[in-house]
Amino acid sequence: MSEYIFPLTEKEAEVLRRLAKNGPCSGYDFHLGGVRRRGQREALMTQAHWRKVKESLLKKGLIKLYSGRKAKAEDDRGRRKDLYWLTPDGAFVALGLDVEPDTLIAKIKEYDSQMEHFEEIKTLAEVVKVCGSPLGPQLIQALYLMVKENDFAMLGKIFNYLQDLYKKDKDRVKYILQFLSKHPTIGKLLYVIIRVFENVLDIEVLN
């Protein structure tokens, strides 16, 4: 996964992308392609591989068992199936995997409207849209790792991302910094970067 800096395998990333696109899914959707008879739809992985990926994503806190009423929790034979869905961290990470931001937000509203940190997720989804791909996902990746993993080496990457964007679109950089400055944690961590850009742009981001 050279294009991404998250500590994920490609299969783990694909599971998060599918959840962001489709909403809660069962393992059946991943290791049989969502149909009983193999060959009718391409499976993402084998059943044994799915178990490993599932356990890894659960351990990383990126997915959880889904208990909401909106999703069908039985297969076509009436048998119970466990559904999995994104945690707030999983939603943040998915934004950094080049998913469609509006689709992700729509799925959260549909299946998990009380998700913790939903407002922050919506804010960062807007940043992804404003930045475009690949910069938006790269910026979200760096912000997530900085905040959740205490990886302050990401500050340099964030500065470089914004500096490159500044050369192309000064207004977008101002808009992004104003968005991020309002986040209680991110705003504090990016204080120095914001001050530097205030001087460069001759604007006031922090009121």
XYZ file of C-alpha atoms in Angstrom:
207
model
C 0.000 0.000 0.000
C 2.676 2.494 -0.962
C 0.128 5.241 -1.648
C -1.136 5.137 1.932
C 0.658 5.676 5.217
C -1.833 3.872 7.447
C -0.576 0.651 9.058
C -3.134 -1.454 7.156
C -2.944 -4.338 4.732
C -4.637 -3.879 1.375
C -7.392 -6.326 2.374
C -8.040 -4.399 5.606
C -8.254 -1.174 3.641
C -10.672 -2.751 1.150
C -12.959 -3.925 3.974
C -13.117 -0.348 5.302
C -13.819 0.991 1.819
C -16.694 -1.471 1.302
C -18.225 -0.636 4.676
C -17.997 3.082 3.873
C -19.697 2.470 0.520
C -22.331 -0.119 1.484
C -22.997 0.276 5.217
C -22.882 -2.632 7.717
C -21.836 -5.965 6.161
C -21.368 -9.540 7.282
C -18.348 -11.721 6.708
C -20.529 -13.459 4.119
C -20.344 -10.283 2.017
C -16.553 -10.438 2.003
C -15.622 -14.098 1.685
C -18.475 -15.196 -0.632
C -19.057 -11.936 -2.435
C -22.515 -11.621 -0.900
C -24.087 -14.630 -2.636
C -24.509 -18.264 -1.604
C -23.113 -19.822 -4.758
C -19.507 -19.001 -5.476
C -18.700 -17.494 -8.825
C -21.715 -15.178 -9.124
C -19.904 -12.262 -7.517
C -16.211 -11.819 -6.873
C -15.247 -12.580 -3.285
C -12.780 -10.260 -1.587
C -11.023 -13.021 0.365
C -11.328 -16.555 1.678
C -13.279 -17.287 4.851
C -10.064 -18.024 6.767
C -8.512 -14.761 5.566
C -11.668 -12.860 6.528
C -11.378 -14.137 10.101
C -7.818 -12.809 10.335
C -8.732 -9.453 8.799
C -11.805 -9.133 11.015
C -9.843 -9.841 14.195
C -7.135 -7.388 13.182
C -9.613 -4.569 12.453
C -11.502 -5.271 15.682
C -8.238 -5.156 17.642
C -7.278 -1.873 15.977
C -10.669 -0.451 16.939
C -11.673 0.305 13.346
C -14.763 -1.929 13.102
C -17.358 -3.195 15.568
C -20.339 -5.519 15.685
C -23.395 -3.658 14.435
C -26.544 -3.939 16.501
C -28.732 -1.328 14.814
C -32.121 -2.152 13.364
C -31.564 -0.694 9.906
C -29.510 -3.549 8.491
C -30.761 -7.055 7.732
C -29.248 -9.419 10.339
C -30.406 -12.680 8.725
C -29.347 -14.429 5.559
C -31.788 -15.635 2.894
C -32.318 -18.856 4.842
C -33.363 -17.003 7.966
C -30.116 -17.737 9.794
C -28.564 -15.089 12.021
C -25.467 -13.352 10.684
C -23.138 -10.952 12.484
C -22.876 -7.537 10.879
C -19.830 -5.313 11.148
C -19.638 -1.556 10.855
C -17.149 1.273 11.180
C -16.223 2.751 14.530
C -15.544 6.521 14.649
C -11.839 5.740 14.178
C -12.761 3.469 11.282
C -14.688 6.316 9.660
C -11.714 8.666 10.050
C -9.404 6.063 8.531
C -11.829 5.382 5.674
C -11.717 9.073 4.755
C -7.996 8.622 4.260
C -8.538 5.688 1.901
C -10.013 7.779 -0.896
C -13.636 6.809 -0.270
C -16.417 9.088 -1.493
C -16.957 11.491 1.464
C -20.642 12.148 0.758
C -21.385 8.416 0.543
C -19.676 7.752 3.876
C -21.579 10.567 5.586
C -24.860 9.329 4.107
C -24.219 5.790 5.401
C -23.408 7.081 8.880
C -26.625 9.109 8.897
C -28.591 6.077 7.737
C -27.128 3.435 10.036
C -25.391 5.198 12.930
C -26.587 8.792 13.243
C -25.484 8.968 16.891
C -21.902 7.960 16.067
C -19.426 9.598 18.417
C -17.422 12.430 16.814
C -19.807 12.568 13.861
C -19.482 16.360 13.633
C -15.696 16.092 13.400
C -16.023 13.362 10.784
C -18.298 15.606 8.721
C -15.788 18.448 9.043
C -12.896 16.311 7.858
C -15.046 14.887 5.050
C -15.481 18.479 3.875
C -11.698 18.952 4.000
C -11.243 15.872 1.801
C -13.737 17.273 -0.700
C -12.093 20.691 -0.727
C -8.571 19.286 -1.129
C -9.487 16.659 -3.699
C -7.624 13.411 -4.301
C -4.921 12.423 -3.478
C -4.130 15.373 -1.208
C -7.314 15.170 0.865
C -6.916 11.507 1.869
C -3.180 12.013 2.513
C -3.899 14.961 4.784
C -6.536 13.012 6.726
C -4.141 10.086 7.115
C -1.471 12.351 8.564
C -3.929 14.090 10.909
C -5.290 10.768 12.154
C -1.853 9.317 12.860
C -0.747 12.512 14.566
C -3.782 12.590 16.879
C -4.441 8.891 17.502
C -0.934 7.461 17.324
C 0.902 10.499 18.769
C 3.062 10.464 15.652
C 4.307 14.034 15.554
C 6.512 13.258 12.576
C 3.247 13.798 10.693
C 3.460 17.549 11.376
C 6.143 17.831 8.701
C 4.002 15.909 6.207
C 0.978 18.083 6.983
C 3.011 21.247 6.467
C 4.349 19.927 3.143
C 0.853 18.945 1.950
C -0.525 22.381 2.740
C 2.509 24.153 1.314
C 2.086 22.310 -2.004
C -1.603 23.184 -2.072
C -0.832 26.821 -1.184
C 1.179 27.153 -4.387
C -1.935 26.197 -6.377
C -4.830 27.572 -4.343
C -4.282 29.991 -1.450
C -7.987 30.288 -0.664
C -8.371 26.560 -0.142
C -5.492 26.517 2.341
C -7.132 29.317 4.311
C -10.452 27.459 4.268
C -8.839 24.186 5.437
C -6.874 25.843 8.246
C -9.977 27.632 9.493
C -11.817 24.314 9.561
C -9.041 22.492 11.382
C -8.418 25.276 13.875
C -11.943 24.758 15.253
C -11.232 21.154 16.233
C -10.264 21.153 19.952
C -7.446 18.615 19.568
C -6.267 19.152 16.005
C -6.332 22.924 16.386
C -3.908 22.803 19.306
C -1.574 20.331 17.623
C -1.469 22.410 14.438
C -1.052 25.742 16.261
C 2.496 26.367 15.002
C 1.636 25.399 11.421
C -1.416 27.653 11.480
C 0.649 30.584 12.791
C 3.254 30.065 10.066
C 0.601 30.091 7.369
C -1.043 33.150 8.914
C 2.217 35.005 8.394
C 2.660 33.669 4.876
C -0.935 34.356 3.854
C -1.258 37.549 5.865
C -4.626 36.321 7.180
C -6.078 35.686 10.584
C -7.073 32.060 11.074
C -7.127 31.981 14.864
C -9.523 34.508 16.351
